Coordinates of C-alpha atoms in Angstrom, one line a residue:
X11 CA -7.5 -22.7 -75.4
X12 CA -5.9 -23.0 -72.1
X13 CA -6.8 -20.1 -69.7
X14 CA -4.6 -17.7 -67.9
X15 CA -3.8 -18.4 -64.5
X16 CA -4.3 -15.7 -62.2
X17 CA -1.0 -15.1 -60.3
X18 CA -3.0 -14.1 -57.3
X19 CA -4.7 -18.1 -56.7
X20 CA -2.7 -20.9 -56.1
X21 CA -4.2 -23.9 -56.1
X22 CA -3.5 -25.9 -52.9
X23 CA -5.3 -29.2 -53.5
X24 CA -7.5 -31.5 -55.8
X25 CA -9.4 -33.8 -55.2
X26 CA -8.1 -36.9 -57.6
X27 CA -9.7 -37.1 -60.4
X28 CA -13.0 -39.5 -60.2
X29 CA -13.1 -39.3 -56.1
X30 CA -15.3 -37.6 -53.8
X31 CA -14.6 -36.1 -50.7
X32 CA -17.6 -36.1 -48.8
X33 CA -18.0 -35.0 -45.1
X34 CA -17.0 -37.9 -43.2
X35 CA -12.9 -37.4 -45.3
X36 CA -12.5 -34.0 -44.4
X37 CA -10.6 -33.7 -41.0
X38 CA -9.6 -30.4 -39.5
X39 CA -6.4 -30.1 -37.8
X40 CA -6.1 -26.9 -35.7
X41 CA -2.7 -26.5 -34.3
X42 CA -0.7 -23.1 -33.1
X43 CA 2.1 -24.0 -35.3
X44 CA -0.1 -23.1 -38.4
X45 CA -0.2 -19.6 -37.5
X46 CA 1.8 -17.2 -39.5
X47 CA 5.0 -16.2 -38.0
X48 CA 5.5 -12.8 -36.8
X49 CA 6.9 -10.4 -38.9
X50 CA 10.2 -8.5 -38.5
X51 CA 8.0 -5.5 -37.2
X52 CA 5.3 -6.3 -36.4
X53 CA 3.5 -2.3 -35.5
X54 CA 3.6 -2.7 -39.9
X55 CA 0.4 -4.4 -39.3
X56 CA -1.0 -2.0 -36.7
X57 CA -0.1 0.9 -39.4
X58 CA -1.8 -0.6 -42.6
X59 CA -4.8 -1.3 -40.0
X60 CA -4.8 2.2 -38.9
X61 CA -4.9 3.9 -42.2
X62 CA -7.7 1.2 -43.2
X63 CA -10.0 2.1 -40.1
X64 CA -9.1 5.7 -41.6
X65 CA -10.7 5.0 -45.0
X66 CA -13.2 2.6 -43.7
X67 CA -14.7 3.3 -40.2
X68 CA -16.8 0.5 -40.5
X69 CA -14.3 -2.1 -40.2
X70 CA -14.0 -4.5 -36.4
X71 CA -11.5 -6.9 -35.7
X72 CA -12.1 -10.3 -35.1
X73 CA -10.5 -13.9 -34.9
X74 CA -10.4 -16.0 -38.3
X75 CA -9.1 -19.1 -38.7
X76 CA -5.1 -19.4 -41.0
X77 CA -5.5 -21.7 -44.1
X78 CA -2.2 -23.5 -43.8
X79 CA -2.0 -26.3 -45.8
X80 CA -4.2 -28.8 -47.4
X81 CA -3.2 -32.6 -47.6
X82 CA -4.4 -36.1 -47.8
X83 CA -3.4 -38.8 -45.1
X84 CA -3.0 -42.5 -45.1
X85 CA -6.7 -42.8 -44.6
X86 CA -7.4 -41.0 -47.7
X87 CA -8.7 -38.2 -46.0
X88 CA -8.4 -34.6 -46.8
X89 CA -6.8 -32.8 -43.8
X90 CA -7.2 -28.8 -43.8
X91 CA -4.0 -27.3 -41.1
X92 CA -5.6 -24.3 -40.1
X93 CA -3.9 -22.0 -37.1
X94 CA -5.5 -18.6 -35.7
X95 CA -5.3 -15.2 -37.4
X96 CA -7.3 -12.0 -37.1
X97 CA -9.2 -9.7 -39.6
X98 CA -6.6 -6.9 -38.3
X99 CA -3.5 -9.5 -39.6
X100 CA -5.2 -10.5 -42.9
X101 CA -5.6 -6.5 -43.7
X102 CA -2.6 -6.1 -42.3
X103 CA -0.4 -8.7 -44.4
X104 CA -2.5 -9.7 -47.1
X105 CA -4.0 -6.4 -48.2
X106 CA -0.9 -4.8 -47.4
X107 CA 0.7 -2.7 -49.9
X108 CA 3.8 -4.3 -49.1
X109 CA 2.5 -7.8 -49.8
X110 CA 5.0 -8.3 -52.4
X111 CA 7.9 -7.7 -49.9
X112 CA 6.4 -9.8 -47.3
X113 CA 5.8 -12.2 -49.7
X114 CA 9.3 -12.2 -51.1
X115 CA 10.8 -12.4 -47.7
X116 CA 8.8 -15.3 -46.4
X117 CA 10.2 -17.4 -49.8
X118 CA 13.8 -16.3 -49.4
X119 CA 14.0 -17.1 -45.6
X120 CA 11.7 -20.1 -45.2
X121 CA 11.4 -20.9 -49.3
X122 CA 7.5 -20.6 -48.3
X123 CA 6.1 -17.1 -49.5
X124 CA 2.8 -17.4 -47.3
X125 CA 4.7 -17.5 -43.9
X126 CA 4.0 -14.0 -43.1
X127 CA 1.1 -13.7 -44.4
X128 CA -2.6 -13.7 -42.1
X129 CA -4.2 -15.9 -44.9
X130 CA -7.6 -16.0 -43.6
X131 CA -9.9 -18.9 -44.5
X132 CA -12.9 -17.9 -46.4
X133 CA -15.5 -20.2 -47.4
X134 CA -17.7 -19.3 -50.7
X135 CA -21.0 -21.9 -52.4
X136 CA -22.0 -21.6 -55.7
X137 CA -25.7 -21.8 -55.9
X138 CA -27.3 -22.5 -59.0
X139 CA -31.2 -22.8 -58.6
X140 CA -33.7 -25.0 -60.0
X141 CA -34.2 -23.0 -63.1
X142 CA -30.3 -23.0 -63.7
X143 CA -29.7 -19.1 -62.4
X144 CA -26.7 -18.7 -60.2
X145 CA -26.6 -16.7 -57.0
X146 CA -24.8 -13.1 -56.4
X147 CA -24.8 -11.2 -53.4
X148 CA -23.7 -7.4 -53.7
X149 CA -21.1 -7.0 -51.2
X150 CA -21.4 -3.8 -48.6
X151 CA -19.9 -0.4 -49.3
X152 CA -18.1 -0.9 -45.7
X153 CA -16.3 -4.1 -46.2
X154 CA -12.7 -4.5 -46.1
X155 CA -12.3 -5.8 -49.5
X156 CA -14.2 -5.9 -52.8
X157 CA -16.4 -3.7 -51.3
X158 CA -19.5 -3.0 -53.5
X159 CA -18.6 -5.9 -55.8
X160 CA -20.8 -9.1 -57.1
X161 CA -19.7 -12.1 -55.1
X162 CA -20.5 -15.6 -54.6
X163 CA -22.6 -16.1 -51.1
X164 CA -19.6 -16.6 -48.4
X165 CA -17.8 -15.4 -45.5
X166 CA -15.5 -16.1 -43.1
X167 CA -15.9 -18.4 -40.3
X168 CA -15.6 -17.6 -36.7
X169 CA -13.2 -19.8 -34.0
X170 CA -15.6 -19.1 -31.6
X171 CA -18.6 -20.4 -32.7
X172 CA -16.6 -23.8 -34.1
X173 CA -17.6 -27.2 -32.6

């Protein structure tokens, strides 16, 4: 039985069958052109981030890095384009209850639907331990998103602290 795909995931690469990627094929290219392009009015961000802050006091600002693409060079390694967002952008454009207008726009005038959006990379391990139980975390009350909710262990990773 083949399963449902989830209209909310797109899968943006695989590694070909029978390969590995291990650490010395994954590059990082960080560029300004992989940041989302602005949109139309912009103070639409400031006022999904405002009523969040509303809800949520708990929430901060802070500087992600933009999942862009995902490709493999003519070294055969895996190349991940990320540009610069913020946590204020990804609420903002991803969490926005317009999402499906900014998504729609971004296709119809760059035929990409993710230009608009913040699209902040997260990062996420699945642990299974030695007696073959697997690893939840309970997410806070006061995060911006699946807040109280099982989870894998993850995050998001800071620009600031990269090497």
């Amino acid at each position: 039985m083949e399963a449902t795909p989830d209209p909310d995931v797109d899968v943006m690469f695989v590694v070909p069958n029978g390969s590995f990627a291990g650490a010395e094929k994954l590059k990082v290219n960080i560029q300004e052109k992989f940041n989302r392009d602005p949109l139309p009015n912009e103070s639409d961000i400031e006022k999904v981030w405002n009523a969040a802050t509303l809800r949520n006091p708990a929430l901060w600002n802070g500087t992600k890095f933009r999942l862009h693409s995902i490709n493999q060079n003519d070294r055969e390694e895996i190349v991940f384009n990320l540009g610069i967002t913020s946590y204020k952008e990804f609420i903002g454009t991803n969490w926005s209850p317009d999402v499906k207008h900014l998504r729609d726009m971004g296709e119809k005038q760059y035929g990409n639907s993710q230009t608009y959006m913040s699209d902040a990379l997260g990062v996420g391990a699945l642990v299974v331990t030695s007696d073959n139980q697997i690893i939840l975390i309970r997410r806070s009350s006061s995060v911006g998103e699946a807040n109280g909710l099982y989870d894998i262990p993850g995050g998001h990773p800071e620009p600031q602290v990269r090497k």
